[in-house]
PDB file of N, CA, C and O in Angstrom:
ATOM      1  N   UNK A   1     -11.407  23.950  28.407  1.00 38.00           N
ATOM      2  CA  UNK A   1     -12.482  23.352  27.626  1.00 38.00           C
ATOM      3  C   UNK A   1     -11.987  22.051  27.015  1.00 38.00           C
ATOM      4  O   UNK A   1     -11.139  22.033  26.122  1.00 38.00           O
ATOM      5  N   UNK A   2     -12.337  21.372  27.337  1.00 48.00           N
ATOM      6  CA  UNK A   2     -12.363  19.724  26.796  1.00 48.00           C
ATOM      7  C   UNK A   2     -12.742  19.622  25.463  1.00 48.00           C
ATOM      8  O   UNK A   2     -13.684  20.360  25.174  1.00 48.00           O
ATOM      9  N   UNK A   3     -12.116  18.647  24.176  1.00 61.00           N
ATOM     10  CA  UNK A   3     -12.253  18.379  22.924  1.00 61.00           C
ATOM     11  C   UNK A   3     -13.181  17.230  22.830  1.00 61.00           C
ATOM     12  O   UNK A   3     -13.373  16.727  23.937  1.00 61.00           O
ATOM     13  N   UNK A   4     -13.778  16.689  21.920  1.00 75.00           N
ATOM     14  CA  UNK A   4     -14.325  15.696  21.789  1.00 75.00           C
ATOM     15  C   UNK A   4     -13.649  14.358  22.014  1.00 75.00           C
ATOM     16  O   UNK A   4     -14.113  13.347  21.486  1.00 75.00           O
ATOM     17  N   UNK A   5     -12.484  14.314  22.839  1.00 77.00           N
ATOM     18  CA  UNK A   5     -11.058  13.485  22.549  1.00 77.00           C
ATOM     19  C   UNK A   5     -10.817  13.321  23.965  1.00 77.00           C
ATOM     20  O   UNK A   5     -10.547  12.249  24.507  1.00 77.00           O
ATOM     21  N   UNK A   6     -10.923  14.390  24.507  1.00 82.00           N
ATOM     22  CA  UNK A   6     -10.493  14.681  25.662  1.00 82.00           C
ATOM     23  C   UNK A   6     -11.568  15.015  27.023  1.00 82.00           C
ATOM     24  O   UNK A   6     -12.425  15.899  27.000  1.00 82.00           O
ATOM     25  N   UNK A   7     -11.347  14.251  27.987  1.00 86.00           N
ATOM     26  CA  UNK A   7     -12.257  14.891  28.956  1.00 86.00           C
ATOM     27  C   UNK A   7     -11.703  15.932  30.098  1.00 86.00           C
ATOM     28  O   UNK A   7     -10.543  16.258  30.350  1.00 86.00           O
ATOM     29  N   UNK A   8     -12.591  16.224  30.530  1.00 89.00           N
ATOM     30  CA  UNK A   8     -12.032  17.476  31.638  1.00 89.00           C
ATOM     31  C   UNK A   8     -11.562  16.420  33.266  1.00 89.00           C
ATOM     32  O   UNK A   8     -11.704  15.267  33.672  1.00 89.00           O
ATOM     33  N   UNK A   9     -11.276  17.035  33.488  1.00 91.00           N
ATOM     34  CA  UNK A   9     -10.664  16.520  34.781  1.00 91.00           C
ATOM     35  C   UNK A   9     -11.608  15.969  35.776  1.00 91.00           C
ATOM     36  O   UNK A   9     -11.275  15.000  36.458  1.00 91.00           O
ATOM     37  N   UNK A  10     -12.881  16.583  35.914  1.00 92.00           N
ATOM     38  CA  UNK A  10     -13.504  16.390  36.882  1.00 92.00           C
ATOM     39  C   UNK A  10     -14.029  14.632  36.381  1.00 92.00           C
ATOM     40  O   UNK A  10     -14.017  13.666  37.144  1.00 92.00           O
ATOM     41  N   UNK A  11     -14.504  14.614  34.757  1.00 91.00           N
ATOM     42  CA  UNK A  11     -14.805  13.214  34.299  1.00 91.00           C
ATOM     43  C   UNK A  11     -13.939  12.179  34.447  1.00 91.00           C
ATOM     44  O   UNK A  11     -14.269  10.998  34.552  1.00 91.00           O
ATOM     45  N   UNK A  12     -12.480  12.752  34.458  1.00 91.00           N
ATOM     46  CA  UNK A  12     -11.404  11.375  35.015  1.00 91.00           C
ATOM     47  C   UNK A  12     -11.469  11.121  36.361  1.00 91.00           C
ATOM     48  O   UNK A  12     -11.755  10.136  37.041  1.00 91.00           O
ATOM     49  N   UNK A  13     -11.125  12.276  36.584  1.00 92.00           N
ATOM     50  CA  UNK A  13     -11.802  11.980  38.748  1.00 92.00           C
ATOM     51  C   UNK A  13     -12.568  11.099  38.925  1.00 92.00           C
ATOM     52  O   UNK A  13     -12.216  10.070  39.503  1.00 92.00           O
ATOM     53  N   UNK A  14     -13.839  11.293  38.458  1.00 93.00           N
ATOM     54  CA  UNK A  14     -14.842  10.755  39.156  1.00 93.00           C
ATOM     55  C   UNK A  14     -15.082   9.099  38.065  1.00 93.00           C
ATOM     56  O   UNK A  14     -15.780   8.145  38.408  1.00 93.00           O
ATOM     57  N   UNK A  15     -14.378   9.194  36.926  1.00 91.00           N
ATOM     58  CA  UNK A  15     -13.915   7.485  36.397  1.00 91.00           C
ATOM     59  C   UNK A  15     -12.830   6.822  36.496  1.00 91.00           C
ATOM     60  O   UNK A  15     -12.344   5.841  35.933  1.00 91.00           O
ATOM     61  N   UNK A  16     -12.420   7.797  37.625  1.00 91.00           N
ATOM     62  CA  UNK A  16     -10.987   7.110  38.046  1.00 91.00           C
ATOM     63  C   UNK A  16      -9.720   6.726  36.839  1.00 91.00           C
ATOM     64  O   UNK A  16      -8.892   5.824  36.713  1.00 91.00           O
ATOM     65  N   UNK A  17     -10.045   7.774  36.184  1.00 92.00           N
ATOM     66  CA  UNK A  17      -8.972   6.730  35.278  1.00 92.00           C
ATOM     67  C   UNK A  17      -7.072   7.153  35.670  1.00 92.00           C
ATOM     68  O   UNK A  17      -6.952   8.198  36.311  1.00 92.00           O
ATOM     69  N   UNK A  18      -6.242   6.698  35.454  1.00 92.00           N
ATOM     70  CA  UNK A  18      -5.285   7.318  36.355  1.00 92.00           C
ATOM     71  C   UNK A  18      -3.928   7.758  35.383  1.00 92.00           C
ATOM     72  O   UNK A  18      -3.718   7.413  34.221  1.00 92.00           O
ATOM     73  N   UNK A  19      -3.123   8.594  36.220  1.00 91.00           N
ATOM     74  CA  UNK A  19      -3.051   9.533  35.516  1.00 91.00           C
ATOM     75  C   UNK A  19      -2.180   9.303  34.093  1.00 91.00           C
ATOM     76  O   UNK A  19      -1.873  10.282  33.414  1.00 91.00           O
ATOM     77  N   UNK A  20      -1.873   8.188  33.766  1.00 91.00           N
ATOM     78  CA  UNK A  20      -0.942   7.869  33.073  1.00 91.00           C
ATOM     79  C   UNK A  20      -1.890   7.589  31.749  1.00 91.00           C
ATOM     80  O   UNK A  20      -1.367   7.587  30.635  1.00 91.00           O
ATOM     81  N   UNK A  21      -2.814   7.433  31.857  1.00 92.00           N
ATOM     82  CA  UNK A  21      -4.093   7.402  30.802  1.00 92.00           C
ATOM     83  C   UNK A  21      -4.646   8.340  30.494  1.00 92.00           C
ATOM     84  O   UNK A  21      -5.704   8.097  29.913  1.00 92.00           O
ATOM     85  N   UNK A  22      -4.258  10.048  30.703  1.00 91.00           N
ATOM     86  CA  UNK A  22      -4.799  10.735  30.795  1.00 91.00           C
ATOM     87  C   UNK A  22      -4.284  11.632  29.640  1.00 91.00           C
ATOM     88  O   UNK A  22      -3.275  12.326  29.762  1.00 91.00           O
ATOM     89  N   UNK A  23      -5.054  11.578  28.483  1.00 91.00           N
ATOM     90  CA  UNK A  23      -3.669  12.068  27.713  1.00 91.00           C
ATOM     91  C   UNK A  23      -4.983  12.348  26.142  1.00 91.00           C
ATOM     92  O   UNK A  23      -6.168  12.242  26.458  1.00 91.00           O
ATOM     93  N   UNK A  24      -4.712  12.632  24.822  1.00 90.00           N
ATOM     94  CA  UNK A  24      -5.795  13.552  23.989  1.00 90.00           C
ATOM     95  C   UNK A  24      -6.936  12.305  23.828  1.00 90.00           C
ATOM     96  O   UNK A  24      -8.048  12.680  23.454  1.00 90.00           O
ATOM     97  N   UNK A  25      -6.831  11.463  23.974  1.00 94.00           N
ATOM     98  CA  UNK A  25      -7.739   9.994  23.704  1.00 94.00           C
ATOM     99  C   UNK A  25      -8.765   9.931  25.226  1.00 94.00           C
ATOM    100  O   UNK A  25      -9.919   9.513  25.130  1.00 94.00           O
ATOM    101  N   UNK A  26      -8.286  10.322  26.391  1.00 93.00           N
ATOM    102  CA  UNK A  26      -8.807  10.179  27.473  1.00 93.00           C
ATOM    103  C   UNK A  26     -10.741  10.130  27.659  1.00 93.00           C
ATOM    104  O   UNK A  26     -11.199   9.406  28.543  1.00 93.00           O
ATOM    105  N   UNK A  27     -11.518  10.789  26.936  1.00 93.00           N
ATOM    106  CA  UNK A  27     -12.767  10.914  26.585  1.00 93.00           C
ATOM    107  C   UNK A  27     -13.058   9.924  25.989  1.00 93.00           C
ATOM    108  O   UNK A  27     -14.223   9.660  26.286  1.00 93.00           O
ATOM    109  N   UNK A  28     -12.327   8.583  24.708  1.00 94.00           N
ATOM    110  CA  UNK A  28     -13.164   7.573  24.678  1.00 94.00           C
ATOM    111  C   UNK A  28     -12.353   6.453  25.609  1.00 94.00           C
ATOM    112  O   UNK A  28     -12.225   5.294  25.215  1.00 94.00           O
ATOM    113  N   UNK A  29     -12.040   6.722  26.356  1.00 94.00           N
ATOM    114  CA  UNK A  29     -11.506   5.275  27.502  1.00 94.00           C
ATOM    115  C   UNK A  29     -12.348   5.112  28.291  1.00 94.00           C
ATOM    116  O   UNK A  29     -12.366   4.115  29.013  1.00 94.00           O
ATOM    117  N   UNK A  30     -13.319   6.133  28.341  1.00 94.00           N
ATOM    118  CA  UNK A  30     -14.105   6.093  29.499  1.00 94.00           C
ATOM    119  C   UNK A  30     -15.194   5.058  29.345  1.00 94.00           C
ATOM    120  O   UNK A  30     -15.390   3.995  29.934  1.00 94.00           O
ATOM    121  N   UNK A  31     -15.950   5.783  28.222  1.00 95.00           N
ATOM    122  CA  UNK A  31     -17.045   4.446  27.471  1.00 95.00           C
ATOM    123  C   UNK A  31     -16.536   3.383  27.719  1.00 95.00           C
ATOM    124  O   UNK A  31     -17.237   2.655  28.422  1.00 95.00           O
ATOM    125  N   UNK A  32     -15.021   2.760  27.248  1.00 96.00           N
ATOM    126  CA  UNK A  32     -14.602   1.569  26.858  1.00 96.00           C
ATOM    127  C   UNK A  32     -14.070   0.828  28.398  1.00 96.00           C
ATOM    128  O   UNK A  32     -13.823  -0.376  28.470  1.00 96.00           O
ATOM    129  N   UNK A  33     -13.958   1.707  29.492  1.00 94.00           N
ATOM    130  CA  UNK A  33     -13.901   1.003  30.990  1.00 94.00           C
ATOM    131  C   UNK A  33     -14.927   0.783  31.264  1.00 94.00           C
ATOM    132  O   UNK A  33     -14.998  -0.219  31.975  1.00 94.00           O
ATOM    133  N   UNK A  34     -16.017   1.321  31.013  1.00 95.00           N
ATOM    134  CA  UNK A  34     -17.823   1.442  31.340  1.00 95.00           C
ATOM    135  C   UNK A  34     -18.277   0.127  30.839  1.00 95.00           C
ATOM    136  O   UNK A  34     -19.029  -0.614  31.472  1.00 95.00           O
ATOM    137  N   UNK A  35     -17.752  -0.145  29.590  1.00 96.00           N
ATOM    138  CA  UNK A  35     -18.510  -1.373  28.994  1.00 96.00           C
ATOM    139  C   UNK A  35     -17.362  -2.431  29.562  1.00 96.00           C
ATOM    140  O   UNK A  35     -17.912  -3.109  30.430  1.00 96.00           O
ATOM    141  N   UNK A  36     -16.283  -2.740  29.437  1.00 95.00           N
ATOM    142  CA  UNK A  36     -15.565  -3.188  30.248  1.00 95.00           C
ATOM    143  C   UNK A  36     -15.720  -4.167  31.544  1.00 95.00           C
ATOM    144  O   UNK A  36     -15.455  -5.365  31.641  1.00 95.00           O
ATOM    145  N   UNK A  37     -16.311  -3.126  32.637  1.00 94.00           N
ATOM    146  CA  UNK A  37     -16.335  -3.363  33.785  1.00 94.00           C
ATOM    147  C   UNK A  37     -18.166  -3.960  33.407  1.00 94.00           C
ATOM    148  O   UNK A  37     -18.637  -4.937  33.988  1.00 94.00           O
ATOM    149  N   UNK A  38     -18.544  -3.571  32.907  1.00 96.00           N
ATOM    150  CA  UNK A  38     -19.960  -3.884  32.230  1.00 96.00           C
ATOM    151  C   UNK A  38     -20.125  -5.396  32.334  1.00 96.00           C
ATOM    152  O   UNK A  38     -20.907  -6.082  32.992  1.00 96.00           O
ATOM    153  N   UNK A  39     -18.842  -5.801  31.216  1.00 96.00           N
ATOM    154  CA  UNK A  39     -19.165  -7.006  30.289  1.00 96.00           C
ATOM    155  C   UNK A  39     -18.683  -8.095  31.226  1.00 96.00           C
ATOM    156  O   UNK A  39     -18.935  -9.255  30.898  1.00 96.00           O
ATOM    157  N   UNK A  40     -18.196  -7.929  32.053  1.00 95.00           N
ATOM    158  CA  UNK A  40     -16.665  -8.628  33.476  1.00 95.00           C
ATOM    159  C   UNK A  40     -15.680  -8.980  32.257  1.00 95.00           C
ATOM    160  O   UNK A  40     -15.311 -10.043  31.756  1.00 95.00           O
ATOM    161  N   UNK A  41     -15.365  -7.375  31.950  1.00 92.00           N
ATOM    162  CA  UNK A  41     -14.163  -7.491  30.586  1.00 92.00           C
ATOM    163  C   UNK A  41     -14.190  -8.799  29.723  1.00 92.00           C
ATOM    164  O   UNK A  41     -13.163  -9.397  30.044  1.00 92.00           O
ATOM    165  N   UNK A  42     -14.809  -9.478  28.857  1.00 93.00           N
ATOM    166  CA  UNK A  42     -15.569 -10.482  28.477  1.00 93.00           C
ATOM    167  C   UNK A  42     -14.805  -9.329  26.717  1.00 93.00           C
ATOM    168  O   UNK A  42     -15.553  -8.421  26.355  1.00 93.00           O
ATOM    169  N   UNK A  43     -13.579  -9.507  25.970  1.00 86.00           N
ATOM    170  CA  UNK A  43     -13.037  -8.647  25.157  1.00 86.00           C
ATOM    171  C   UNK A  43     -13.818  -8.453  23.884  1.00 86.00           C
ATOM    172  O   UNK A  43     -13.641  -7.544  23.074  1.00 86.00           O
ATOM    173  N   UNK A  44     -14.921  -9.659  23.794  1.00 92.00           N
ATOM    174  CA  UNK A  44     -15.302  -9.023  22.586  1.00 92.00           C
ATOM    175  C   UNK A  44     -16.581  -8.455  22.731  1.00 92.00           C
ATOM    176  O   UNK A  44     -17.243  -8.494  21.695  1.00 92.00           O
ATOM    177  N   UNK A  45     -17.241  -7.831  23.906  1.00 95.00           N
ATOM    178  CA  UNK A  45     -18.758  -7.005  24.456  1.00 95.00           C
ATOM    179  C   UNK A  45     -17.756  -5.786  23.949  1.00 95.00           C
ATOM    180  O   UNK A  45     -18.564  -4.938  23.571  1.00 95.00           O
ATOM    181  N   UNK A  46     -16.377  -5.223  23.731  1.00 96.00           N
ATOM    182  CA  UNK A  46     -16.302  -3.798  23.617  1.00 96.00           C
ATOM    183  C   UNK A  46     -15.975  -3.888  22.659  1.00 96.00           C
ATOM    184  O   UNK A  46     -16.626  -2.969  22.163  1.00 96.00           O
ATOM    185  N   UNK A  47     -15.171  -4.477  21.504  1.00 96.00           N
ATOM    186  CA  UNK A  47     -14.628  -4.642  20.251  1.00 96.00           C
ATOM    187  C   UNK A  47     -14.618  -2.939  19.864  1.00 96.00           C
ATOM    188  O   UNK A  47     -13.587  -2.290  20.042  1.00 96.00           O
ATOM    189  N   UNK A  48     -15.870  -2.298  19.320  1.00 96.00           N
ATOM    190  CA  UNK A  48     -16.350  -1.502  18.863  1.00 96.00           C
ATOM    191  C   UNK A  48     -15.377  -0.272  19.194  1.00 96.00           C
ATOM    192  O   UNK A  48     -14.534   0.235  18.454  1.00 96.00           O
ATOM    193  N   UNK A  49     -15.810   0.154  20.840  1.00 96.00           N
ATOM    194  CA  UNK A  49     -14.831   1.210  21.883  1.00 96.00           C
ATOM    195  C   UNK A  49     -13.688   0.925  21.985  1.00 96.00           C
ATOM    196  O   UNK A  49     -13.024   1.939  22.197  1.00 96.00           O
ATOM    197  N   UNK A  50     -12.967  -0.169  21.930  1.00 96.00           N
ATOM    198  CA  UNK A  50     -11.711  -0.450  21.917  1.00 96.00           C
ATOM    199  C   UNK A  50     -10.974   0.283  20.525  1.00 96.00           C
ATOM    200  O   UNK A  50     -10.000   1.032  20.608  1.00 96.00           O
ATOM    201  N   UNK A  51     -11.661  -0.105  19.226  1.00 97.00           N
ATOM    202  CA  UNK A  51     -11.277  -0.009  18.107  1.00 97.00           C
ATOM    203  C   UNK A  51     -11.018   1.529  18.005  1.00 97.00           C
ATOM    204  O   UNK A  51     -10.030   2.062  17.500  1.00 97.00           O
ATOM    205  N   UNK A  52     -12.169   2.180  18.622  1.00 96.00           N
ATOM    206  CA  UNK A  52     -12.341   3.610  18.526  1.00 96.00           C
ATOM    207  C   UNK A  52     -10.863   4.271  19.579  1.00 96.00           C
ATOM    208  O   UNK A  52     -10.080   5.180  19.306  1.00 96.00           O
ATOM    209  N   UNK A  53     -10.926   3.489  20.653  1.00 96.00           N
ATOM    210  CA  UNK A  53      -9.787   3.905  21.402  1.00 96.00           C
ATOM    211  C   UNK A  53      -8.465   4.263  20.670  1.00 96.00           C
ATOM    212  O   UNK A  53      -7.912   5.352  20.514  1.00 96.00           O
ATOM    213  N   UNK A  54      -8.115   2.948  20.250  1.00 97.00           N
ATOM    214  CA  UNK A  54      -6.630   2.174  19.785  1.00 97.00           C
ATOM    215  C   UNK A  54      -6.480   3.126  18.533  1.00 97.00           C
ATOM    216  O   UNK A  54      -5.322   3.534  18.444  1.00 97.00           O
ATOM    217  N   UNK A  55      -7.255   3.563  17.610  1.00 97.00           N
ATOM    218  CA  UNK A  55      -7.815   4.360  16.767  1.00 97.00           C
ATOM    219  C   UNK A  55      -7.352   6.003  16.784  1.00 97.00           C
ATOM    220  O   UNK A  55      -6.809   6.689  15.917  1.00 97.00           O
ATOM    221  N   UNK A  56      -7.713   6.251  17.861  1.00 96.00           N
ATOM    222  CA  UNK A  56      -7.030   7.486  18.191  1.00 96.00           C
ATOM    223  C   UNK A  56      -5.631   7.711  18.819  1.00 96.00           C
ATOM    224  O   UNK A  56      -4.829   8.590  18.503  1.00 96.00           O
ATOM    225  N   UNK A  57      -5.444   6.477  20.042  1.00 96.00           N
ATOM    226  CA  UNK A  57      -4.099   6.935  19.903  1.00 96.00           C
ATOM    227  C   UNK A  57      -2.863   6.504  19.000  1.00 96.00           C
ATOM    228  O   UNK A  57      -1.765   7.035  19.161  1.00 96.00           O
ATOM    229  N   UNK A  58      -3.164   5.172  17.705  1.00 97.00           N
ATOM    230  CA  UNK A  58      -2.732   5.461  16.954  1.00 97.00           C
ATOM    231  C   UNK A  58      -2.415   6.847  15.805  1.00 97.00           C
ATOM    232  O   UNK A  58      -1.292   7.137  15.389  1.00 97.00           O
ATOM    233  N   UNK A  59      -3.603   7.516  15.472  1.00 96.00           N
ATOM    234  CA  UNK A  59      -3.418   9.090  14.872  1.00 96.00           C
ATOM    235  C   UNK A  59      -3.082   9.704  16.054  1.00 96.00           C
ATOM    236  O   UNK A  59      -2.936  10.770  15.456  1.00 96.00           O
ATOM    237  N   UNK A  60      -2.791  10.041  17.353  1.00 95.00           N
ATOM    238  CA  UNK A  60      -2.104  10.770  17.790  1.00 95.00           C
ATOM    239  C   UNK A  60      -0.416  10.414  17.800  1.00 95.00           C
ATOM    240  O   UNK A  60       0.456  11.280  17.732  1.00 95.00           O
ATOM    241  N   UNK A  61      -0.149   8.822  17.909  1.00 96.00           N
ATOM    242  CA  UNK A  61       1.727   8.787  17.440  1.00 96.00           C
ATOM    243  C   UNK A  61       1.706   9.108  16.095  1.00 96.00           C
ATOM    244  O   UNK A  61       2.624   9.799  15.655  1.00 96.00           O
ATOM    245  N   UNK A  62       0.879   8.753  15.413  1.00 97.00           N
ATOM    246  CA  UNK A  62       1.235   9.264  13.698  1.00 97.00           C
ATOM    247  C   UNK A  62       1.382  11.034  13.914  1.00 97.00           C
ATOM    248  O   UNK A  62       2.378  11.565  13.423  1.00 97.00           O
ATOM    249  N   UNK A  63       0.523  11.768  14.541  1.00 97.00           N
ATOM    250  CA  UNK A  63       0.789  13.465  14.509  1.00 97.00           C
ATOM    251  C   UNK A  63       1.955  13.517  15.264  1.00 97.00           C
ATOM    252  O   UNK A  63       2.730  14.433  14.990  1.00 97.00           O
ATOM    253  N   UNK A  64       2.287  12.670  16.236  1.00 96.00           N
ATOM    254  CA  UNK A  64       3.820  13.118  17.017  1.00 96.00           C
ATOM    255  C   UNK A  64       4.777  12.405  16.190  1.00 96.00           C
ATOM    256  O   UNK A  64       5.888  12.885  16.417  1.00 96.00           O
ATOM    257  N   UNK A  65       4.852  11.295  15.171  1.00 98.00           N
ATOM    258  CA  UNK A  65       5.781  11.293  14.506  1.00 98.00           C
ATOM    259  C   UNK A  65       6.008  12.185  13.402  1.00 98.00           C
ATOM    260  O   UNK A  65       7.147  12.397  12.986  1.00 98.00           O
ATOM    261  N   UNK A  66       5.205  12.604  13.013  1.00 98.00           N
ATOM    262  CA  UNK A  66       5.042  13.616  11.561  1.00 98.00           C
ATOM    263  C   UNK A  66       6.111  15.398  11.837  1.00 98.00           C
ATOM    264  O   UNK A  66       6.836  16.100  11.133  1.00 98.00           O
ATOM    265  N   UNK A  67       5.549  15.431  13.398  1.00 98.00           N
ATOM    266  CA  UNK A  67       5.731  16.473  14.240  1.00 98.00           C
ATOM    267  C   UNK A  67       6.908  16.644  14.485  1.00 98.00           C
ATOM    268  O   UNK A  67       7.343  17.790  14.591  1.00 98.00           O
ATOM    269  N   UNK A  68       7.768  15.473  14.646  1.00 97.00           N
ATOM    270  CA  UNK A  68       9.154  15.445  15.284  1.00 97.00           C
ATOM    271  C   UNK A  68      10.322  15.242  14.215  1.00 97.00           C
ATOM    272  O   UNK A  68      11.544  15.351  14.318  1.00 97.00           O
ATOM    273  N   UNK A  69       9.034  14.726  12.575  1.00 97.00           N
ATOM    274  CA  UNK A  69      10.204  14.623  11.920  1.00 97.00           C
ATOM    275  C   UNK A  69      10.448  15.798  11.496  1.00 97.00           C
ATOM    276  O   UNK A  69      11.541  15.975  10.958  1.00 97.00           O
ATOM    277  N   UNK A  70       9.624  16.788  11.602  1.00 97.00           N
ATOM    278  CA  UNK A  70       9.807  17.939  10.898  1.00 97.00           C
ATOM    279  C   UNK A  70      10.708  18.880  11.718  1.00 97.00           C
ATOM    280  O   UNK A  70      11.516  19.581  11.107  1.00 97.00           O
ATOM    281  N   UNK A  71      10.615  18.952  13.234  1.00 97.00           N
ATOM    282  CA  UNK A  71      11.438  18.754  14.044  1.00 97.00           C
ATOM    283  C   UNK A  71      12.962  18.723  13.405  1.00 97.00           C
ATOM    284  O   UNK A  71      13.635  19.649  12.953  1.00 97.00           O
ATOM    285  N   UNK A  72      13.203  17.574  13.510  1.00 96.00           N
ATOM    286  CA  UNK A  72      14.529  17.056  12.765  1.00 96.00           C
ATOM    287  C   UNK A  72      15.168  17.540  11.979  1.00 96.00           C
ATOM    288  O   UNK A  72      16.338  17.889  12.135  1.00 96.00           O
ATOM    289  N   UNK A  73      14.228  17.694  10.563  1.00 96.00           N
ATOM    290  CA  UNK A  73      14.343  18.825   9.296  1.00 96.00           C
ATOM    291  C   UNK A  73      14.798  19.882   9.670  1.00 96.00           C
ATOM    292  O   UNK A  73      15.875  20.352   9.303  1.00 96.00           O
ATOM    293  N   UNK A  74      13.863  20.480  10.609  1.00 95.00           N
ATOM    294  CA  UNK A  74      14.127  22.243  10.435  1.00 95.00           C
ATOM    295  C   UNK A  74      15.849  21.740  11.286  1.00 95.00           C
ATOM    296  O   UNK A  74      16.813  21.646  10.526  1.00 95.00           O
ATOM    297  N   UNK A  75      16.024  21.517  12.501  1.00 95.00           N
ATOM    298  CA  UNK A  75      17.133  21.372  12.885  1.00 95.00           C
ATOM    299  C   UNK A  75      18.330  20.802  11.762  1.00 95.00           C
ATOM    300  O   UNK A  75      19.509  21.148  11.840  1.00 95.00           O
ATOM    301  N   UNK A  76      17.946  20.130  11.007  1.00 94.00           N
ATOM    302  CA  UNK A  76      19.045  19.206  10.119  1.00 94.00           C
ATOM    303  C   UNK A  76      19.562  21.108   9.200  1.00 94.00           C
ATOM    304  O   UNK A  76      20.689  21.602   9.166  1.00 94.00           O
ATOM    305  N   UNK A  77      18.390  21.640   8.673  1.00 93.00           N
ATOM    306  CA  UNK A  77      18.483  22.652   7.376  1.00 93.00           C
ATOM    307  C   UNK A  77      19.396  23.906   8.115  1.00 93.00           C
ATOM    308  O   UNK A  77      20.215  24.625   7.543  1.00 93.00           O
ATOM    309  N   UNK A  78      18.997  23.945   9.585  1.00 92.00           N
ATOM    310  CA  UNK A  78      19.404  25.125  10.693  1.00 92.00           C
ATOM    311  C   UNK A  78      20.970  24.943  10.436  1.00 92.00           C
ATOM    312  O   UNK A  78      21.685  25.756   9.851  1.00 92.00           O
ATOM    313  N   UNK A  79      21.359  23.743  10.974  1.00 88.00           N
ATOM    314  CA  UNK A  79      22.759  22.674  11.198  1.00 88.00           C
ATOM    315  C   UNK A  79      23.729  23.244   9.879  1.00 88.00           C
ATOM    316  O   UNK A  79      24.845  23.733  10.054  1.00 88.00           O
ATOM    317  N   UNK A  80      23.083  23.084   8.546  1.00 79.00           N
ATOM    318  CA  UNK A  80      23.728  23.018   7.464  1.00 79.00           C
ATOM    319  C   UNK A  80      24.356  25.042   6.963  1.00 79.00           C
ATOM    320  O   UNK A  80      25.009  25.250   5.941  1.00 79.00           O
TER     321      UNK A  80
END
C-alpha cells in the first residue's frame, strides 16, 4: 500500500520515473515531471511542485539524520 509520499510501482512504471528516484518522495515527482514536461521545463511554470518536492526530501534527510544520530548514541552508551 502506497503513502501519500509514495507511489506504487505500477505509477512509476507507467511515469517512467527511474529507479534511482524512487524512494518516500516518489508520489510528488510525478506531478512535478507532468508539469515539467508540460511547461518545456520553462522552471518557474512548477515553482509550487518543485517546492513541495525539495520539501519532502529535505524532512526525509532531517528523519535519517535524527535516526542515525541516535544510532550513534545508543552505540556510543553500548561502547561505554
Amino acid at each position: 500500500m502506497a503513502s501519500s509520499t509514495t507511489a506504487s510501482q505500477e505509477e512509476l512504471k507507467a511515469n517512467s520515473v527511474p529507479l534511482a528516484w524512487r524512494d518516500g518522495c516518489s508520489a510528488l515527482l510525478i506531478p512535478l515531471n507532468v508539469c515539467r514536461k508540460k511547461s518545456l521545463y520553462k522552471s518557474w511554470e512548477c515553482d509550487h511542485e518543485r517546492h513541495v518536492y525539495e520539501k519532502c526530501q529535505y524532512d526525509d534527510y532531517v528523519r535519517r539524520m535524527k535516526e542515525l544520530s541516535k544510532q550513534k548514541l545508543a552505540a556510543a552508551e553500548e561502547a561505554s
